[in-house]
Amino acid sequence: MRLSVIGCGYLGAVHAAAMASLGHEVIGVDSDQAKVASLRAGEAPFYEPGFADLLRQGLESGRLSFSDNSADTANCQVHFICVGTPQLPGSQAADLSALDRAAVDLLPHLRPDAVVVGKSTVPVGTARPLAARLADAGAHLVWNPEFLREGHAVADTLAPDRIVYGLAQVSAKRGGFGGKSAADVLDQVYADLLAVGTPRLKMSYESAELVKTSANSYLALRVSFINAISDLADSAGADILDVAAALRLDERIGKLFLNPGLGFGGGCLPKDLHALAARAEELGAPLTAELLSAADHLNVSRRARVVELAQRALGGPVAGARIAVLGLAFKPLSDDVRNSQSILVAQALATAGAEVVATDPQAVRTARAAYPGLAYAETVPEAVQGAEVILVLTEWPEYRALDPAEVATWTDTRQVVDARLCLDVPAWQAAGWTIHSPGRPTL
Ligand code: UDX
């Protein structure tokens, strides 16, 4: 099938390459000419395991191409909208201007039997008016939210745990597609994924929109919940890792998204939580908004908690202290520093007068571009040299695997703040280190 993907960020670029790997002919469109040039040259504009290979394979197969001109989508039967919906400056709500522009640009090029598929994360209530505009051009809209995680984007796209179709009417309306409904057309696109039994749920536009924002908000609530209990562990002399280990064995609670520490960041969870809180206020559900806002405030407070631990490790204020920061990305296997708790802690320390030197296995480049005022090192030995305390802020496998005896040869300090509770504490203690972690007062 001939497909277009409008918007080639983390979501769109991976989706385009993944659809080409399924055998479709795909054109990715983005208004950012530098991004298009990089994708055409087979260079991934961001770090995402497996993506660079998929991109190269797609380009070599001749099935994947990129353009900055939406007119090049004219022959496509299905158009995926993957543009960003960031937080509006000065507001909690989502900025839908890129989605509007994508629709306006597409309209003149739509075939009469076109299916437009919305994948961007949008506030509930966005799809239905958009569907009405597209219907004037004869096109049909399906809202098909994406649940991919950065760092696992390729696997999540090609082997999703569920596929959701938001439809104008849940009962299939057959017609303009040679007797097929818009959902049938999308089934054809995803035939390989459906053949292996991936659950596919049909629902209204509103339900599909709400699935996505509530999934991300629930994940954020879970992380904030375990961090809230971590604060209690600190006050009560308990150990949050013991508490979490026992909670995970309750099948009703489940194992994932209960890692305590520095909390959540990235391009999705914070903004989706904010946007859902804002929408809940608009929809007259103030208690829902309050629940979501509390999770957000708790998350923001994680940064101050880690600064407090740094002060405790230093035995005094951070101003004037030389501090090594290991980890800038919002999570491992990513070079994304958007809303990264790690980089926000580094910045808070620098603002408080600390001499911060920060490093990361992948994110120094993106961090330097976003926060040019911080000092960066390419390696751990460089970052920790002369440090009075080391802060581990992103739980990269490389940092988990550090040999504490070797680290001790690079620096004189023996103080480490393990903000992600990722270090092998007995090994570090045996090598003479004092470890400080939120929720683990008995260390
Ligand atoms: C998220 C959703 O998981 C994904 O389904 C959606 O499509 C996009 O948003 P992503 O932003 O890639 O994906 O990150 P995720 O893996 O969800 O992690 C979010 C943040 O939560 C990270 O900063 C991570 O460090 C933090 N986190 C996660 C915790 O602090 N504790 C946990 O137990 C899990």
Short mmCIF file of C-alpha atoms and ligand atoms in Angstrom, two decimals:
data_model
loop_
_atom_site.label_atom_id
_atom_site.label_comp_id
_atom_site.label_asym_id
_atom_site.label_seq_id
_atom_site.Cartn_x
_atom_site.Cartn_y
_atom_site.Cartn_z
CA MET A 1 0.00 0.00 0.00
CA ARG A 2 1.10 3.59 -0.53
CA LEU A 3 1.26 5.42 2.78
CA SER A 4 2.35 8.84 3.96
CA VAL A 5 3.56 9.80 7.42
CA ILE A 6 3.20 13.49 8.27
CA GLY A 7 5.67 14.58 10.95
CA CYS A 8 8.98 12.71 11.26
CA GLY A 9 9.92 13.05 14.92
CA TYR A 10 10.45 10.04 17.25
CA LEU A 11 6.98 8.74 16.47
CA GLY A 12 6.71 9.50 12.76
CA ALA A 13 10.21 8.57 11.63
CA VAL A 14 10.03 5.22 13.40
CA HIS A 15 6.49 4.60 12.15
CA ALA A 16 7.51 5.39 8.55
CA ALA A 17 10.51 3.05 8.64
CA ALA A 18 8.50 0.33 10.39
CA MET A 19 5.66 0.51 7.82
CA ALA A 20 8.24 0.27 4.99
CA SER A 21 9.68 -2.84 6.70
CA LEU A 22 6.19 -4.38 6.47
CA GLY A 23 6.38 -4.02 2.67
CA HIS A 24 4.45 -0.76 2.20
CA GLU A 25 5.64 2.14 0.09
CA VAL A 26 6.03 5.05 2.50
CA ILE A 27 6.76 8.74 2.17
CA GLY A 28 7.63 10.64 5.34
CA VAL A 29 6.94 14.38 5.27
CA ASP A 30 8.37 16.97 7.63
CA SER A 31 8.64 20.75 7.32
CA ASP A 32 12.11 20.68 8.93
CA GLN A 33 14.42 20.50 5.92
CA ALA A 34 17.47 19.55 7.99
CA LYS A 35 15.57 16.57 9.43
CA VAL A 36 14.41 15.49 5.97
CA ALA A 37 17.98 15.76 4.62
CA SER A 38 19.31 13.67 7.49
CA LEU A 39 16.63 10.98 7.08
CA ARG A 40 17.18 10.85 3.30
CA ALA A 41 20.89 10.34 3.92
CA GLY A 42 20.08 7.40 6.21
CA GLU A 43 21.21 9.28 9.32
CA ALA A 44 18.92 8.98 12.34
CA PRO A 45 18.30 12.50 13.72
CA PHE A 46 17.99 11.01 17.24
CA TYR A 47 19.34 8.01 19.13
CA GLU A 48 16.91 5.10 19.12
CA PRO A 49 18.18 1.50 19.23
CA GLY A 50 17.47 -0.37 15.97
CA PHE A 51 16.07 2.67 14.16
CA ALA A 52 19.17 3.54 12.09
CA ASP A 53 19.23 -0.01 10.64
CA LEU A 54 15.52 0.04 9.84
CA LEU A 55 15.92 3.45 8.18
CA ARG A 56 18.83 2.28 6.01
CA GLN A 57 17.00 -0.92 5.03
CA GLY A 58 13.92 1.10 4.07
CA LEU A 59 15.93 3.54 1.94
CA GLU A 60 17.86 0.71 0.25
CA SER A 61 14.65 -1.17 -0.53
CA GLY A 62 13.40 1.90 -2.40
CA ARG A 63 10.12 1.74 -0.43
CA LEU A 64 10.95 4.54 2.02
CA SER A 65 11.46 8.17 1.04
CA PHE A 66 11.23 11.58 2.71
CA SER A 67 10.08 15.01 1.54
CA ASP A 68 9.38 18.48 2.90
CA ASN A 69 6.47 18.94 0.47
CA SER A 70 3.02 17.58 1.37
CA ALA A 71 2.09 17.59 -2.34
CA ASP A 72 4.30 14.48 -2.60
CA THR A 73 1.68 12.55 -0.60
CA ALA A 74 -0.94 12.89 -3.37
CA ASN A 75 -0.91 9.23 -4.45
CA CYS A 76 -1.18 7.80 -0.97
CA GLN A 77 -4.24 5.90 0.19
CA VAL A 78 -3.46 6.21 3.90
CA HIS A 79 -1.95 9.24 5.66
CA PHE A 80 -0.63 8.89 9.21
CA ILE A 81 -0.51 12.14 11.18
CA CYS A 82 2.39 11.94 13.63
CA VAL A 83 3.07 15.62 14.39
CA GLY A 84 4.02 16.83 17.86
CA THR A 85 1.45 18.22 20.29
CA PRO A 86 3.71 19.93 22.84
CA GLN A 87 2.57 21.87 25.88
CA LEU A 88 1.49 25.44 25.07
CA PRO A 89 3.88 27.98 26.55
CA GLY A 90 2.36 29.50 29.70
CA SER A 91 -0.43 26.90 29.86
CA GLN A 92 -1.00 23.28 30.82
CA ALA A 93 -2.93 22.57 27.63
CA ALA A 94 -1.63 20.98 24.43
CA ASP A 95 -0.62 23.04 21.41
CA LEU A 96 -2.56 21.61 18.46
CA SER A 97 -1.26 24.05 15.84
CA ALA A 98 0.98 21.46 14.12
CA LEU A 99 -2.01 19.11 13.83
CA ASP A 100 -4.10 21.89 12.29
CA ARG A 101 -1.32 22.74 9.83
CA ALA A 102 -0.93 19.06 8.88
CA ALA A 103 -4.66 18.80 8.13
CA VAL A 104 -4.72 22.04 6.11
CA ASP A 105 -1.65 20.95 4.10
CA LEU A 106 -3.11 17.50 3.42
CA LEU A 107 -6.61 18.57 2.36
CA PRO A 108 -5.79 19.63 -1.23
CA HIS A 109 -3.89 16.39 -1.88
CA LEU A 110 -6.37 13.83 -0.53
CA ARG A 111 -7.67 11.14 -2.88
CA PRO A 112 -11.45 10.67 -2.60
CA ASP A 113 -10.95 7.29 -0.93
CA ALA A 114 -8.19 8.45 1.44
CA VAL A 115 -8.00 7.34 5.05
CA VAL A 116 -6.34 9.77 7.46
CA VAL A 117 -5.01 8.13 10.61
CA GLY A 118 -4.32 10.31 13.66
CA LYS A 119 -1.49 8.99 15.82
CA SER A 120 -0.50 12.16 17.66
CA THR A 121 -1.55 12.41 21.31
CA VAL A 122 -4.45 14.86 21.53
CA PRO A 123 -6.92 16.06 24.15
CA VAL A 124 -10.21 14.18 24.12
CA GLY A 125 -12.60 15.96 21.76
CA THR A 126 -10.03 16.80 19.03
CA ALA A 127 -10.73 14.08 16.45
CA ARG A 128 -14.45 14.54 15.79
CA PRO A 129 -14.30 18.14 14.43
CA LEU A 130 -11.21 17.20 12.43
CA ALA A 131 -13.12 14.25 10.94
CA ALA A 132 -15.88 16.65 9.83
CA ARG A 133 -13.32 18.84 8.00
CA LEU A 134 -11.78 15.81 6.28
CA ALA A 135 -15.21 14.43 5.37
CA ASP A 136 -15.79 17.53 3.21
CA ALA A 137 -12.88 16.27 1.07
CA GLY A 138 -14.34 12.75 1.06
CA ALA A 139 -11.65 11.41 3.43
CA HIS A 140 -12.26 9.30 6.54
CA LEU A 141 -10.48 9.67 9.86
CA VAL A 142 -9.41 6.87 12.22
CA TRP A 143 -7.81 7.79 15.55
CA ASN A 144 -5.09 5.24 16.21
CA PRO A 145 -3.02 6.29 19.24
CA GLU A 146 0.57 5.19 19.51
CA PHE A 147 1.96 3.70 22.71
CA LEU A 148 5.64 3.41 21.77
CA ARG A 149 8.31 4.00 24.37
CA GLU A 150 11.52 5.79 23.49
CA GLY A 151 14.38 3.32 23.61
CA HIS A 152 11.99 0.54 22.51
CA ALA A 153 10.24 2.40 19.71
CA VAL A 154 10.97 -0.08 16.91
CA ALA A 155 9.82 -3.13 18.87
CA ASP A 156 6.77 -1.29 20.21
CA THR A 157 5.76 -0.27 16.66
CA LEU A 158 6.23 -3.69 15.07
CA ALA A 159 4.99 -5.75 18.02
CA PRO A 160 2.52 -3.53 19.92
CA ASP A 161 0.58 -4.92 22.88
CA ARG A 162 -2.67 -3.52 21.48
CA ILE A 163 -3.97 -1.56 18.50
CA VAL A 164 -6.77 0.93 19.11
CA TYR A 165 -9.04 2.34 16.39
CA GLY A 166 -11.11 5.39 17.26
CA LEU A 167 -13.97 5.64 14.75
CA ALA A 168 -16.78 8.05 13.95
CA GLN A 169 -19.22 5.18 14.41
CA VAL A 170 -18.08 1.96 16.00
CA SER A 171 -20.30 -0.17 13.77
CA ALA A 172 -18.35 -0.35 10.51
CA LYS A 173 -19.69 1.95 7.83
CA ARG A 174 -18.94 0.37 4.46
CA GLY A 175 -18.66 2.41 1.35
CA GLY A 176 -16.05 4.50 -0.38
CA PHE A 177 -13.23 1.95 -0.17
CA GLY A 178 -14.39 -0.69 -2.62
CA GLY A 179 -16.86 -1.98 -0.07
CA LYS A 180 -14.48 -1.60 2.83
CA SER A 181 -14.67 0.60 5.89
CA ALA A 182 -11.83 2.90 6.97
CA ALA A 183 -11.06 0.35 9.72
CA ASP A 184 -10.79 -2.41 7.10
CA VAL A 185 -8.24 -0.30 5.19
CA LEU A 186 -6.18 0.14 8.35
CA ASP A 187 -6.46 -3.60 9.02
CA GLN A 188 -4.80 -4.10 5.63
CA VAL A 189 -1.93 -1.77 6.62
CA TYR A 190 -1.43 -3.65 9.90
CA ALA A 191 -2.17 -7.12 8.43
CA ASP A 192 1.15 -8.61 9.64
CA LEU A 193 0.65 -7.31 13.19
CA LEU A 194 -2.94 -8.56 13.33
CA ALA A 195 -1.95 -11.96 11.90
CA VAL A 196 0.07 -12.70 15.04
CA GLY A 197 -2.94 -12.05 17.24
CA THR A 198 -2.34 -8.47 18.42
CA PRO A 199 -5.57 -7.38 20.13
CA ARG A 200 -7.36 -4.71 18.10
CA LEU A 201 -10.06 -2.66 19.79
CA LYS A 202 -12.61 -0.51 17.97
CA MET A 203 -14.19 2.35 19.85
CA SER A 204 -15.34 5.96 19.44
CA TYR A 205 -12.93 8.79 18.70
CA GLU A 206 -13.39 10.08 22.23
CA SER A 207 -12.58 6.73 23.83
CA ALA A 208 -9.46 6.25 21.70
CA GLU A 209 -8.21 9.73 22.60
CA LEU A 210 -8.84 9.06 26.25
CA VAL A 211 -7.07 5.67 26.14
CA LYS A 212 -3.81 7.34 25.21
CA THR A 213 -3.85 10.25 27.64
CA SER A 214 -5.10 8.09 30.50
CA ALA A 215 -2.46 5.38 29.82
CA ASN A 216 0.34 7.92 30.13
CA SER A 217 -1.29 9.66 33.09
CA TYR A 218 -1.77 6.35 34.91
CA LEU A 219 1.90 5.47 34.38
CA ALA A 220 2.79 8.90 35.80
CA LEU A 221 0.46 8.32 38.78
CA ARG A 222 2.16 4.99 39.53
CA VAL A 223 5.62 6.55 39.50
CA SER A 224 4.45 9.41 41.71
CA PHE A 225 2.68 6.96 44.01
CA ILE A 226 5.83 4.93 44.69
CA ASN A 227 7.76 8.19 45.17
CA ALA A 228 5.10 9.40 47.61
CA ILE A 229 5.58 6.20 49.61
CA SER A 230 9.34 6.75 49.30
CA ASP A 231 8.91 10.06 51.19
CA LEU A 232 7.08 8.14 53.93
CA ALA A 233 9.87 5.55 54.02
CA ASP A 234 12.35 8.39 54.53
CA SER A 235 10.37 9.81 57.46
CA ALA A 236 9.52 6.46 59.03
CA GLY A 237 12.90 4.71 58.66
CA ALA A 238 11.63 2.11 56.15
CA ASP A 239 13.32 1.08 52.89
CA ILE A 240 11.38 1.84 49.68
CA LEU A 241 13.10 -0.97 47.74
CA ASP A 242 11.80 -3.55 50.23
CA VAL A 243 8.32 -2.01 50.08
CA ALA A 244 8.33 -1.94 46.25
CA ALA A 245 9.59 -5.53 46.00
CA ALA A 246 6.68 -6.75 48.10
CA LEU A 247 4.12 -4.58 46.29
CA ARG A 248 5.22 -6.01 42.91
CA LEU A 249 4.36 -9.54 43.99
CA ASP A 250 0.70 -8.59 44.29
CA GLU A 251 -0.69 -9.47 40.85
CA ARG A 252 -3.37 -6.81 41.20
CA ILE A 253 -0.66 -4.16 41.53
CA GLY A 254 1.80 -5.54 38.95
CA LYS A 255 5.53 -5.26 38.58
CA LEU A 256 6.17 -2.32 36.27
CA PHE A 257 6.36 1.44 36.77
CA LEU A 258 7.06 1.15 40.48
CA ASN A 259 10.73 2.15 40.31
CA PRO A 260 11.21 4.91 42.87
CA GLY A 261 13.78 7.67 42.56
CA LEU A 262 13.92 10.84 40.54
CA GLY A 263 10.54 10.47 38.85
CA PHE A 264 9.33 10.82 35.30
CA GLY A 265 10.29 13.12 32.44
CA GLY A 266 10.48 12.99 28.66
CA GLY A 267 8.35 14.22 25.79
CA CYS A 268 5.16 12.42 26.85
CA LEU A 269 4.34 11.70 30.49
CA PRO A 270 4.70 15.26 31.89
CA LYS A 271 2.89 16.98 29.01
CA ASP A 272 0.14 14.37 28.76
CA LEU A 273 -0.47 14.58 32.51
CA HIS A 274 -0.69 18.37 32.28
CA ALA A 275 -2.94 18.24 29.22
CA LEU A 276 -5.32 15.74 30.82
CA ALA A 277 -5.50 17.84 34.00
CA ALA A 278 -6.28 20.92 31.90
CA ARG A 279 -8.94 19.01 29.92
CA ALA A 280 -10.44 17.60 33.14
CA GLU A 281 -10.90 21.18 34.42
CA GLU A 282 -12.56 22.14 31.13
CA LEU A 283 -14.84 19.12 31.27
CA GLY A 284 -15.98 19.99 34.80
CA ALA A 285 -14.07 17.25 36.67
CA PRO A 286 -12.03 19.23 39.22
CA LEU A 287 -11.24 16.18 41.39
CA THR A 288 -9.72 14.38 38.41
CA ALA A 289 -7.64 17.48 37.70
CA GLU A 290 -6.56 17.60 41.35
CA LEU A 291 -5.48 13.94 41.36
CA LEU A 292 -3.37 14.45 38.23
CA SER A 293 -1.91 17.74 39.49
CA ALA A 294 -0.87 16.13 42.79
CA ALA A 295 1.11 13.51 40.85
CA ASP A 296 2.78 16.30 38.91
CA HIS A 297 3.69 18.33 42.02
CA LEU A 298 5.10 15.25 43.68
CA ASN A 299 7.21 14.58 40.60
CA VAL A 300 8.58 18.14 40.57
CA SER A 301 9.49 17.80 44.26
CA ARG A 302 11.80 14.83 43.45
CA ARG A 303 14.39 17.25 42.12
CA ALA A 304 14.58 19.24 45.37
CA ARG A 305 14.81 15.95 47.29
CA VAL A 306 17.93 14.97 45.31
CA VAL A 307 19.47 18.41 45.85
CA GLU A 308 18.87 17.90 49.61
CA LEU A 309 20.66 14.55 49.42
CA ALA A 310 23.58 16.21 47.62
CA GLN A 311 23.77 18.75 50.46
CA ARG A 312 23.74 15.93 52.99
CA ALA A 313 26.55 14.14 51.13
CA LEU A 314 28.57 17.36 50.99
CA GLY A 315 27.87 18.19 54.65
CA GLY A 316 26.97 21.74 53.59
CA PRO A 317 25.51 23.89 50.81
CA VAL A 318 25.97 23.01 47.17
CA ALA A 319 27.15 26.54 46.32
CA GLY A 320 30.82 26.41 45.37
CA ALA A 321 30.96 22.58 45.47
CA ARG A 322 32.28 20.59 42.52
CA ILE A 323 29.55 18.08 41.61
CA ALA A 324 29.71 15.29 39.01
CA VAL A 325 26.44 14.40 37.30
CA LEU A 326 26.16 11.01 35.60
CA GLY A 327 23.10 10.88 33.33
CA LEU A 328 21.27 13.65 31.48
CA ALA A 329 18.74 11.76 29.32
CA PHE A 330 15.23 11.42 30.77
CA LYS A 331 15.78 7.66 30.78
CA PRO A 332 18.38 5.15 29.57
CA LEU A 333 18.65 4.18 25.87
CA SER A 334 17.58 7.65 24.81
CA ASP A 335 19.34 10.92 23.99
CA ASP A 336 16.16 12.88 24.74
CA VAL A 337 16.53 15.58 27.39
CA ARG A 338 13.03 17.07 27.07
CA ASN A 339 11.65 17.54 30.59
CA SER A 340 14.48 15.35 31.85
CA GLN A 341 14.50 15.31 35.64
CA SER A 342 18.24 14.60 35.44
CA ILE A 343 19.14 17.70 33.47
CA LEU A 344 16.75 19.82 35.55
CA VAL A 345 18.58 18.72 38.73
CA ALA A 346 21.94 19.53 37.11
CA GLN A 347 20.63 22.93 36.15
CA ALA A 348 19.17 23.60 39.63
CA LEU A 349 22.54 22.78 41.18
CA ALA A 350 24.37 25.07 38.76
CA THR A 351 21.86 27.86 39.46
CA ALA A 352 22.48 27.36 43.20
CA GLY A 353 26.18 28.04 42.58
CA ALA A 354 27.58 24.51 42.29
CA GLU A 355 30.33 23.76 39.80
CA VAL A 356 28.59 20.96 37.87
CA VAL A 357 30.29 18.73 35.29
CA ALA A 358 27.77 16.44 33.62
CA THR A 359 28.09 13.45 31.33
CA ASP A 360 25.85 10.89 29.62
CA PRO A 361 26.53 7.99 27.24
CA GLN A 362 24.30 9.46 24.50
CA ALA A 363 22.78 12.78 25.55
CA VAL A 364 25.73 15.18 25.88
CA ARG A 365 25.04 16.51 22.36
CA THR A 366 21.33 17.10 22.92
CA ALA A 367 21.93 18.45 26.43
CA ARG A 368 24.55 20.91 25.21
CA ALA A 369 22.15 22.17 22.53
CA ALA A 370 19.29 22.62 25.03
CA TYR A 371 21.33 23.84 28.03
CA PRO A 372 24.55 25.41 26.71
CA GLY A 373 25.31 26.97 30.13
CA LEU A 374 26.24 23.65 31.81
CA ALA A 375 29.75 22.13 31.71
CA TYR A 376 29.92 18.74 29.99
CA ALA A 377 32.41 15.88 29.93
CA GLU A 378 32.46 13.01 27.42
CA THR A 379 33.50 10.34 29.92
CA VAL A 380 32.87 9.35 33.53
CA PRO A 381 36.54 9.70 34.59
CA GLU A 382 36.56 13.29 33.29
CA ALA A 383 33.25 14.11 34.97
CA VAL A 384 34.20 12.78 38.40
CA GLN A 385 37.73 14.15 38.51
CA GLY A 386 37.98 16.60 41.41
CA ALA A 387 34.30 16.06 42.36
CA GLU A 388 33.18 16.35 45.98
CA VAL A 389 30.09 14.23 45.32
CA ILE A 390 28.87 12.09 42.40
CA LEU A 391 25.18 12.12 41.44
CA VAL A 392 23.82 9.21 39.38
CA LEU A 393 20.70 10.73 37.78
CA THR A 394 19.88 8.37 34.86
CA GLU A 395 20.16 4.62 35.34
CA TRP A 396 22.19 3.76 32.22
CA PRO A 397 23.46 0.15 32.14
CA GLU A 398 26.97 1.66 31.88
CA TYR A 399 26.51 3.36 35.27
CA ARG A 400 25.00 0.29 36.93
CA ALA A 401 28.07 -1.63 35.74
CA LEU A 402 30.64 0.87 37.07
CA ASP A 403 33.29 -0.78 39.23
CA PRO A 404 33.28 1.25 42.48
CA ALA A 405 36.94 0.45 43.17
CA GLU A 406 37.90 1.77 39.73
CA VAL A 407 35.77 4.91 40.15
CA ALA A 408 37.67 5.49 43.41
CA THR A 409 40.90 5.75 41.39
CA TRP A 410 39.46 8.64 39.32
CA THR A 411 38.40 10.88 42.23
CA ASP A 412 39.03 11.52 45.92
CA THR A 413 35.39 11.68 46.99
CA ARG A 414 33.64 8.62 48.38
CA GLN A 415 30.15 10.21 48.39
CA VAL A 416 27.56 9.19 45.81
CA VAL A 417 23.90 10.13 45.49
CA ASP A 418 22.13 7.27 43.70
CA ALA A 419 18.96 9.12 42.68
CA ARG A 420 17.64 6.16 40.62
CA LEU A 421 18.45 3.44 43.17
CA CYS A 422 20.37 1.60 40.49
CA LEU A 423 23.78 0.93 42.02
CA ASP A 424 24.89 -2.31 43.67
CA VAL A 425 24.92 -0.80 47.17
CA PRO A 426 26.86 -3.59 48.99
CA ALA A 427 29.62 -3.47 46.33
CA TRP A 428 29.92 0.32 46.54
CA GLN A 429 29.90 0.27 50.34
CA ALA A 430 32.54 -2.47 50.38
CA ALA A 431 34.72 -0.22 48.20
CA GLY A 432 34.42 2.54 50.82
CA TRP A 433 31.61 4.65 49.35
CA THR A 434 28.74 6.27 51.25
CA ILE A 435 25.49 6.04 49.28
CA HIS A 436 22.56 8.42 49.61
CA SER A 437 19.24 7.49 47.98
CA PRO A 438 15.68 8.80 48.36
CA GLY A 439 13.53 6.38 50.35
CA ARG A 440 16.49 4.50 51.83
CA PRO A 441 17.26 6.35 55.08
CA THR A 442 18.92 3.35 56.69
CA LEU A 443 21.78 3.34 54.19
C1 UDX B 1 5.82 6.90 27.54
C2 UDX B 1 4.86 5.69 27.55
O1 UDX B 1 5.46 4.63 28.30
C3 UDX B 1 4.57 5.25 26.13
O2 UDX B 1 3.63 4.18 26.13
C4 UDX B 1 4.00 6.44 25.36
O3 UDX B 1 3.71 6.10 24.04
C5 UDX B 1 4.98 7.60 25.40
O4 UDX B 1 5.26 7.93 26.75
P1 UDX B 1 8.44 7.24 27.24
O5 UDX B 1 8.19 8.72 27.34
O6 UDX B 1 9.35 6.73 26.18
O7 UDX B 1 7.06 6.46 27.01
O8 UDX B 1 9.02 6.81 28.66
P2 UDX B 1 8.67 5.74 29.78
O9 UDX B 1 9.43 4.50 29.57
O10 UDX B 1 7.21 5.61 29.97
O11 UDX B 1 9.30 6.48 31.05
C6 UDX B 1 8.83 7.76 31.44
C7 UDX B 1 9.58 8.30 32.61
O12 UDX B 1 9.20 7.64 33.80
C8 UDX B 1 11.10 8.18 32.53
O13 UDX B 1 11.65 9.42 32.93
C9 UDX B 1 11.42 7.10 33.52
O14 UDX B 1 12.71 7.28 34.08
C10 UDX B 1 10.33 7.27 34.56
N1 UDX B 1 10.00 6.05 35.31
C11 UDX B 1 9.48 4.99 34.65
C12 UDX B 1 10.23 5.99 36.67
O15 UDX B 1 10.71 6.95 37.29
N2 UDX B 1 9.89 4.86 37.34
C13 UDX B 1 9.35 3.78 36.73
O16 UDX B 1 9.06 2.78 37.41
C14 UDX B 1 9.16 3.83 35.33
#
